[in-house]
Amino acid sequence: MRIRIDLAYDGTMFHGWATQPGLRTVQGELQAALATALRMPAPGERSQVWVTVAGRTDSGVHARGQVAHFDIDAEVLESSRGRSEQSPLDSLVRRLNGILPADLRVRAAVEAPVGFNARFSALWRRYVYRIVDDPAYVDPLQRGHVLYRTRPLDLSLMNVASADLVGLNDFASFCKPREGATTIRDLRQLTWDRRPDGIIEATVLADAFCHSMVRSLVGCLMVIGEGRKDVSWAKEALASRSRSSSIPIAPANGLTLEEVAYPPDELLAAQHQRTMNRREASELDRDR
């Protein structure tokens, strides 16, 4: 069986999603909890449950709408519920949330339809970055999820600059390089709005994101919003296709993965294949 799980976490105390030796990560905590809940190998042995995620968040980044999947034998899932009268998956969610720390919650677990892959079947990911630039609206209770800036931001300038970045582009200027990874992405939305409570929200939606891309885009546009660079700076940076230390990476605490979208069940396998084809084409273009 392939199981889809929907989860949320406060990334403050996590060193990102991916497992790392000696570090507390979301994947590490989740896989350990799954091993316990499913009565897999004893602690200290390698878990037999490997979780694939829709978007690998960086250290300190939060998620409200993260999606992942894992594969398990139906017999193992059925036997793991013991004497519970709940369905095997409802029982699994209950046990997982009894094992997991308070900053990581599983919201749902369902049997995934044929062709589903949390990563490669996704149509797009939506992130929101939250900022406050007015001391009158600073809420100390939100300090772990909203960035406070001392300089006021001009959202009209930031939206003009953002429009120059939308589309299918090579975002190498806004990504930390990774060996063998493409930096071509389809950025479908990048907009800035101010809520009635004074919180500024940057909504960033793309087919996928490369390492630190969202935070680099936000960092670049904040410099423009504060008047320290001309509105054309973002477009010029994009055209350079070269990572520069002049583009700051916004702090992680303001960023949250809000949503991952998937096509109808009957189109999941086709979307998976399209994603793989695009990746292969991008890698061929990079190698030429």
mmCIF file of C-alpha atoms in Angstrom:
data_model
loop_
_atom_site.group_PDB
_atom_site.id
_atom_site.type_symbol
_atom_site.label_atom_id
_atom_site.label_comp_id
_atom_site.label_asym_id
_atom_site.label_seq_id
_atom_site.Cartn_x
_atom_site.Cartn_y
_atom_site.Cartn_z
ATOM 1 C CA MET A 1 0.000 0.000 0.000
ATOM 2 C CA ARG A 2 1.066 3.590 -0.598
ATOM 3 C CA ILE A 3 -0.072 5.900 2.191
ATOM 4 C CA ARG A 4 -0.459 9.651 1.793
ATOM 5 C CA ILE A 5 0.050 11.665 4.956
ATOM 6 C CA ASP A 6 -0.767 15.339 5.451
ATOM 7 C CA LEU A 7 1.259 17.044 8.144
ATOM 8 C CA ALA A 8 2.145 20.359 9.734
ATOM 9 C CA TYR A 9 5.118 21.491 11.781
ATOM 10 C CA ASP A 10 6.765 24.424 13.470
ATOM 11 C CA GLY A 11 10.232 24.392 11.928
ATOM 12 C CA THR A 12 11.922 26.485 14.627
ATOM 13 C CA MET A 13 13.684 23.598 16.340
ATOM 14 C CA PHE A 14 14.184 21.417 13.262
ATOM 15 C CA HIS A 15 17.272 21.309 11.040
ATOM 16 C CA GLY A 16 15.062 21.139 7.964
ATOM 17 C CA TRP A 17 13.185 18.203 6.518
ATOM 18 C CA ALA A 18 15.861 15.731 5.415
ATOM 19 C CA THR A 19 17.478 13.286 7.821
ATOM 20 C CA GLN A 20 20.981 14.253 8.977
ATOM 21 C CA PRO A 21 23.177 12.307 11.384
ATOM 22 C CA GLY A 22 23.036 13.722 14.890
ATOM 23 C CA LEU A 23 20.514 16.454 14.013
ATOM 24 C CA ARG A 24 16.810 16.791 14.743
ATOM 25 C CA THR A 25 14.881 16.810 11.448
ATOM 26 C CA VAL A 26 11.238 16.448 10.454
ATOM 27 C CA GLN A 27 11.893 13.345 8.375
ATOM 28 C CA GLY A 28 13.935 11.778 11.154
ATOM 29 C CA GLU A 29 11.235 12.331 13.771
ATOM 30 C CA LEU A 30 8.451 11.163 11.479
ATOM 31 C CA GLN A 31 10.211 7.997 10.314
ATOM 32 C CA ALA A 32 11.133 7.068 13.878
ATOM 33 C CA ALA A 33 7.511 7.560 14.980
ATOM 34 C CA LEU A 34 6.262 5.479 12.051
ATOM 35 C CA ALA A 35 8.668 2.680 12.919
ATOM 36 C CA THR A 36 7.310 2.644 16.472
ATOM 37 C CA ALA A 37 3.639 2.951 15.518
ATOM 38 C CA LEU A 38 3.919 0.216 12.900
ATOM 39 C CA ARG A 39 5.998 -2.001 15.219
ATOM 40 C CA MET A 40 8.941 -2.024 12.846
ATOM 41 C CA PRO A 41 12.619 -2.499 13.893
ATOM 42 C CA ALA A 42 13.668 -1.652 17.431
ATOM 43 C CA PRO A 43 15.233 1.767 18.176
ATOM 44 C CA GLY A 44 18.808 1.956 16.967
ATOM 45 C CA GLU A 45 18.155 -0.111 13.860
ATOM 46 C CA ARG A 46 17.465 1.434 10.459
ATOM 47 C CA SER A 47 13.780 2.125 9.983
ATOM 48 C CA GLN A 48 12.086 0.128 7.253
ATOM 49 C CA VAL A 49 9.790 3.091 6.547
ATOM 50 C CA TRP A 50 11.129 5.698 4.100
ATOM 51 C CA VAL A 51 9.056 8.850 3.699
ATOM 52 C CA THR A 52 9.029 10.840 0.441
ATOM 53 C CA VAL A 53 7.977 14.481 0.791
ATOM 54 C CA ALA A 54 6.429 17.035 -1.563
ATOM 55 C CA GLY A 55 8.822 19.831 -0.594
ATOM 56 C CA ARG A 56 12.051 19.564 1.395
ATOM 57 C CA THR A 57 11.912 22.602 3.673
ATOM 58 C CA ASP A 58 15.090 24.281 4.920
ATOM 59 C CA SER A 59 16.169 24.573 8.535
ATOM 60 C CA GLY A 60 13.724 26.734 10.503
ATOM 61 C CA VAL A 61 11.021 26.826 7.789
ATOM 62 C CA HIS A 62 7.474 25.917 8.821
ATOM 63 C CA ALA A 63 4.746 23.907 7.082
ATOM 64 C CA ARG A 64 0.989 23.947 7.398
ATOM 65 C CA GLY A 65 0.175 21.922 4.277
ATOM 66 C CA GLN A 66 3.051 19.496 3.785
ATOM 67 C CA VAL A 67 2.350 16.195 2.011
ATOM 68 C CA ALA A 68 4.368 12.968 2.063
ATOM 69 C CA HIS A 69 3.975 9.280 1.282
ATOM 70 C CA PHE A 70 5.385 5.933 2.341
ATOM 71 C CA ASP A 71 4.859 2.335 1.260
ATOM 72 C CA ILE A 72 3.845 -0.436 3.636
ATOM 73 C CA ASP A 73 2.499 -3.986 3.435
ATOM 74 C CA ALA A 74 -1.241 -4.054 4.097
ATOM 75 C CA GLU A 75 -0.766 -6.871 6.623
ATOM 76 C CA VAL A 76 1.729 -4.819 8.638
ATOM 77 C CA LEU A 77 -0.642 -1.852 8.743
ATOM 78 C CA GLU A 78 -3.584 -4.029 9.782
ATOM 79 C CA SER A 79 -1.694 -5.816 12.553
ATOM 80 C CA SER A 80 -0.256 -2.564 13.949
ATOM 81 C CA ARG A 81 -3.637 -1.355 15.216
ATOM 82 C CA GLY A 82 -3.852 -4.156 17.748
ATOM 83 C CA ARG A 83 -7.252 -4.186 19.465
ATOM 84 C CA SER A 84 -8.273 -0.698 18.323
ATOM 85 C CA GLU A 85 -11.780 -0.457 16.885
ATOM 86 C CA GLN A 86 -10.681 2.368 14.601
ATOM 87 C CA SER A 87 -9.726 1.763 10.991
ATOM 88 C CA PRO A 88 -6.013 0.948 10.532
ATOM 89 C CA LEU A 89 -5.234 4.415 9.160
ATOM 90 C CA ASP A 90 -7.259 6.331 11.770
ATOM 91 C CA SER A 91 -5.547 4.263 14.423
ATOM 92 C CA LEU A 92 -2.161 5.061 12.869
ATOM 93 C CA VAL A 93 -2.833 8.824 12.968
ATOM 94 C CA ARG A 94 -3.842 8.597 16.622
ATOM 95 C CA ARG A 95 -0.749 6.601 17.570
ATOM 96 C CA LEU A 96 1.593 8.827 15.580
ATOM 97 C CA ASN A 97 0.349 11.985 17.276
ATOM 98 C CA GLY A 98 0.799 10.265 20.617
ATOM 99 C CA ILE A 99 4.446 9.557 19.765
ATOM 100 C CA LEU A 100 5.458 12.695 17.860
ATOM 101 C CA PRO A 101 6.632 15.889 19.577
ATOM 102 C CA ALA A 102 4.201 18.792 19.882
ATOM 103 C CA ASP A 103 5.834 20.750 17.045
ATOM 104 C CA LEU A 104 5.018 18.045 14.466
ATOM 105 C CA ARG A 105 1.476 16.806 13.818
ATOM 106 C CA VAL A 106 0.006 14.346 11.327
ATOM 107 C CA ARG A 107 -3.374 15.648 10.194
ATOM 108 C CA ALA A 108 -4.507 12.745 8.038
ATOM 109 C CA ALA A 109 -3.400 9.445 6.541
ATOM 110 C CA VAL A 110 -5.199 7.849 3.589
ATOM 111 C CA GLU A 111 -4.474 5.148 1.061
ATOM 112 C CA ALA A 112 -3.045 6.958 -1.952
ATOM 113 C CA PRO A 113 -4.619 6.460 -5.373
ATOM 114 C CA VAL A 114 -2.715 4.591 -8.079
ATOM 115 C CA GLY A 115 0.061 6.733 -9.552
ATOM 116 C CA PHE A 116 0.375 9.070 -6.565
ATOM 117 C CA ASN A 117 3.831 10.364 -5.657
ATOM 118 C CA ALA A 118 4.000 13.153 -3.082
ATOM 119 C CA ARG A 119 6.934 14.783 -4.854
ATOM 120 C CA PHE A 120 6.594 14.082 -8.559
ATOM 121 C CA SER A 121 2.788 14.115 -8.887
ATOM 122 C CA ALA A 122 2.496 17.630 -7.453
ATOM 123 C CA LEU A 123 1.259 20.406 -9.744
ATOM 124 C CA TRP A 124 2.592 23.234 -7.582
ATOM 125 C CA ARG A 125 3.677 24.314 -4.112
ATOM 126 C CA ARG A 126 2.490 27.504 -2.413
ATOM 127 C CA TYR A 127 4.567 29.282 0.217
ATOM 128 C CA VAL A 128 3.732 32.421 2.182
ATOM 129 C CA TYR A 129 6.382 34.677 3.735
ATOM 130 C CA ARG A 130 5.123 36.973 6.512
ATOM 131 C CA ILE A 131 6.683 40.281 7.568
ATOM 132 C CA VAL A 132 5.808 43.185 9.862
ATOM 133 C CA ASP A 133 7.374 46.579 9.138
ATOM 134 C CA ASP A 134 5.420 48.689 11.655
ATOM 135 C CA PRO A 135 6.212 48.436 15.397
ATOM 136 C CA ALA A 136 2.532 49.083 16.175
ATOM 137 C CA TYR A 137 1.692 45.650 14.735
ATOM 138 C CA VAL A 138 4.534 43.619 16.210
ATOM 139 C CA ASP A 139 3.172 40.657 18.184
ATOM 140 C CA PRO A 140 5.800 38.930 20.367
ATOM 141 C CA LEU A 141 3.689 35.755 20.283
ATOM 142 C CA GLN A 142 4.248 35.532 16.523
ATOM 143 C CA ARG A 143 7.991 36.178 16.542
ATOM 144 C CA GLY A 144 8.725 32.601 15.478
ATOM 145 C CA HIS A 145 6.575 32.899 12.338
ATOM 146 C CA VAL A 146 6.697 36.549 11.274
ATOM 147 C CA LEU A 147 9.833 38.560 10.419
ATOM 148 C CA TYR A 148 10.088 42.056 11.905
ATOM 149 C CA ARG A 149 11.770 44.756 9.782
ATOM 150 C CA THR A 150 12.611 48.199 11.118
ATOM 151 C CA ARG A 151 12.383 49.882 7.707
ATOM 152 C CA PRO A 152 8.958 50.359 6.038
ATOM 153 C CA LEU A 153 8.410 48.400 2.825
ATOM 154 C CA ASP A 154 6.900 49.844 -0.357
ATOM 155 C CA LEU A 155 4.719 47.001 -1.618
ATOM 156 C CA SER A 156 3.939 48.757 -4.892
ATOM 157 C CA LEU A 157 7.625 48.688 -5.842
ATOM 158 C CA MET A 158 7.945 45.086 -4.685
ATOM 159 C CA ASN A 159 4.989 43.983 -6.800
ATOM 160 C CA VAL A 160 6.406 45.685 -9.893
ATOM 161 C CA ALA A 161 9.765 43.983 -9.367
ATOM 162 C CA SER A 162 8.052 40.655 -8.629
ATOM 163 C CA ALA A 163 6.187 40.714 -11.944
ATOM 164 C CA ASP A 164 9.555 40.667 -13.762
ATOM 165 C CA LEU A 165 10.380 37.323 -12.166
ATOM 166 C CA VAL A 166 7.174 35.414 -12.931
ATOM 167 C CA GLY A 167 7.371 32.738 -15.620
ATOM 168 C CA LEU A 168 9.560 29.836 -16.692
ATOM 169 C CA ASN A 169 13.116 30.986 -15.935
ATOM 170 C CA ASP A 170 16.523 29.877 -14.787
ATOM 171 C CA PHE A 171 16.601 30.993 -11.142
ATOM 172 C CA ALA A 172 20.294 30.215 -10.581
ATOM 173 C CA SER A 173 20.765 33.737 -9.168
ATOM 174 C CA PHE A 174 18.294 32.924 -6.381
ATOM 175 C CA CYS A 175 19.319 29.358 -5.516
ATOM 176 C CA LYS A 176 22.091 27.770 -3.522
ATOM 177 C CA PRO A 177 23.808 25.495 -6.051
ATOM 178 C CA ARG A 178 23.463 21.731 -5.699
ATOM 179 C CA GLU A 179 25.465 19.263 -7.744
ATOM 180 C CA GLY A 180 23.400 17.917 -10.629
ATOM 181 C CA ALA A 181 20.266 19.906 -9.739
ATOM 182 C CA THR A 182 18.493 22.108 -12.274
ATOM 183 C CA THR A 183 17.589 25.705 -11.362
ATOM 184 C CA ILE A 184 14.888 26.110 -14.034
ATOM 185 C CA ARG A 185 11.509 26.687 -12.418
ATOM 186 C CA ASP A 186 8.041 27.856 -13.447
ATOM 187 C CA LEU A 187 7.226 30.691 -11.037
ATOM 188 C CA ARG A 188 3.464 31.209 -11.397
ATOM 189 C CA GLN A 189 2.741 33.765 -8.682
ATOM 190 C CA LEU A 190 4.782 36.224 -6.648
ATOM 191 C CA THR A 191 2.612 38.892 -5.046
ATOM 192 C CA TRP A 192 2.709 41.121 -1.965
ATOM 193 C CA ASP A 193 -0.301 42.150 0.151
ATOM 194 C CA ARG A 194 -0.800 43.850 3.497
ATOM 195 C CA ARG A 195 -3.419 42.332 5.799
ATOM 196 C CA PRO A 196 -5.721 44.486 7.986
ATOM 197 C CA ASP A 197 -3.648 43.494 11.027
ATOM 198 C CA GLY A 198 -0.511 44.971 9.421
ATOM 199 C CA ILE A 199 1.158 41.690 8.473
ATOM 200 C CA ILE A 200 2.651 41.689 4.978
ATOM 201 C CA GLU A 201 2.283 38.425 3.060
ATOM 202 C CA ALA A 202 4.327 37.387 0.052
ATOM 203 C CA THR A 203 2.571 34.562 -1.788
ATOM 204 C CA VAL A 204 4.984 32.494 -3.864
ATOM 205 C CA LEU A 205 3.667 29.688 -6.068
ATOM 206 C CA ALA A 206 5.671 27.532 -8.473
ATOM 207 C CA ASP A 207 5.830 24.036 -9.890
ATOM 208 C CA ALA A 208 8.800 23.458 -7.561
ATOM 209 C CA PHE A 209 11.559 25.395 -5.802
ATOM 210 C CA CYS A 210 15.313 24.978 -5.649
ATOM 211 C CA HIS A 211 17.366 25.332 -2.468
ATOM 212 C CA SER A 212 16.691 28.667 -0.663
ATOM 213 C CA MET A 213 14.875 30.067 -3.710
ATOM 214 C CA VAL A 214 11.858 31.544 -1.895
ATOM 215 C CA ARG A 215 13.949 33.178 0.817
ATOM 216 C CA SER A 216 16.344 34.617 -1.770
ATOM 217 C CA LEU A 217 13.469 36.074 -3.794
ATOM 218 C CA VAL A 218 12.029 37.617 -0.626
ATOM 219 C CA GLY A 219 15.433 38.950 0.440
ATOM 220 C CA CYS A 220 16.002 40.577 -2.957
ATOM 221 C CA LEU A 221 12.556 42.168 -3.048
ATOM 222 C CA MET A 222 12.804 43.493 0.519
ATOM 223 C CA VAL A 223 15.945 45.410 -0.503
ATOM 224 C CA ILE A 224 13.924 47.004 -3.329
ATOM 225 C CA GLY A 225 10.967 47.675 -1.019
ATOM 226 C CA GLU A 226 13.229 49.503 1.414
ATOM 227 C CA GLY A 227 14.517 51.721 -1.402
ATOM 228 C CA ARG A 228 18.088 50.469 -1.283
ATOM 229 C CA LYS A 229 18.002 49.155 -4.873
ATOM 230 C CA ASP A 230 16.169 50.219 -8.029
ATOM 231 C CA VAL A 231 13.023 48.304 -9.039
ATOM 232 C CA SER A 232 14.923 46.790 -11.991
ATOM 233 C CA TRP A 233 17.482 45.089 -9.744
ATOM 234 C CA ALA A 234 15.539 41.829 -9.431
ATOM 235 C CA LYS A 235 15.186 41.493 -13.205
ATOM 236 C CA GLU A 236 18.888 42.202 -13.695
ATOM 237 C CA ALA A 237 19.800 39.621 -11.054
ATOM 238 C CA LEU A 238 17.610 37.014 -12.756
ATOM 239 C CA ALA A 239 19.250 37.689 -16.120
ATOM 240 C CA SER A 240 22.751 37.233 -14.674
ATOM 241 C CA ARG A 241 22.047 33.556 -13.796
ATOM 242 C CA SER A 242 24.813 33.817 -11.235
ATOM 243 C CA ARG A 243 24.475 33.561 -7.474
ATOM 244 C CA SER A 244 25.710 36.758 -5.780
ATOM 245 C CA SER A 245 26.286 37.569 -2.119
ATOM 246 C CA SER A 246 24.550 40.918 -2.768
ATOM 247 C CA ILE A 247 21.202 39.073 -2.742
ATOM 248 C CA PRO A 248 20.367 38.413 0.905
ATOM 249 C CA ILE A 249 18.584 35.257 2.034
ATOM 250 C CA ALA A 250 15.608 36.195 4.209
ATOM 251 C CA PRO A 251 15.495 34.544 7.657
ATOM 252 C CA ALA A 252 13.707 31.195 7.805
ATOM 253 C CA ASN A 253 11.206 32.057 10.530
ATOM 254 C CA GLY A 254 8.894 34.062 8.233
ATOM 255 C CA LEU A 255 8.366 31.253 5.712
ATOM 256 C CA THR A 256 5.606 28.642 5.730
ATOM 257 C CA LEU A 257 4.698 25.962 3.176
ATOM 258 C CA GLU A 258 0.938 26.425 2.979
ATOM 259 C CA GLU A 259 -0.299 24.084 0.263
ATOM 260 C CA VAL A 260 0.657 21.413 -2.266
ATOM 261 C CA ALA A 261 -1.734 20.781 -5.177
ATOM 262 C CA TYR A 262 -2.297 17.562 -7.108
ATOM 263 C CA PRO A 263 -4.325 16.710 -10.232
ATOM 264 C CA PRO A 264 -7.407 14.447 -10.189
ATOM 265 C CA ASP A 265 -6.615 10.823 -9.348
ATOM 266 C CA GLU A 266 -6.829 9.626 -12.935
ATOM 267 C CA LEU A 267 -4.137 12.140 -13.986
ATOM 268 C CA LEU A 268 -1.618 11.473 -11.212
ATOM 269 C CA ALA A 269 0.549 9.029 -13.160
ATOM 270 C CA ALA A 270 0.624 11.313 -16.203
ATOM 271 C CA GLN A 271 1.670 14.278 -14.048
ATOM 272 C CA HIS A 272 4.435 12.140 -12.521
ATOM 273 C CA GLN A 273 5.731 11.303 -15.985
ATOM 274 C CA ARG A 274 5.566 14.936 -17.152
ATOM 275 C CA THR A 275 7.599 16.003 -14.139
ATOM 276 C CA MET A 276 10.241 13.383 -14.829
ATOM 277 C CA ASN A 277 10.378 14.361 -18.512
ATOM 278 C CA ARG A 278 10.884 18.027 -17.619
ATOM 279 C CA ARG A 279 13.646 17.153 -15.186
ATOM 280 C CA GLU A 280 15.433 15.074 -17.801
ATOM 281 C CA ALA A 281 15.086 17.848 -20.418
ATOM 282 C CA SER A 282 16.423 20.448 -17.977
ATOM 283 C CA GLU A 283 19.405 18.266 -17.123
ATOM 284 C CA LEU A 284 20.185 17.778 -20.836
ATOM 285 C CA ASP A 285 20.017 21.543 -21.431
ATOM 286 C CA ARG A 286 22.336 22.144 -18.478
ATOM 287 C CA ASP A 287 24.897 19.626 -19.740
ATOM 288 C CA ARG A 288 25.034 21.073 -23.263
#
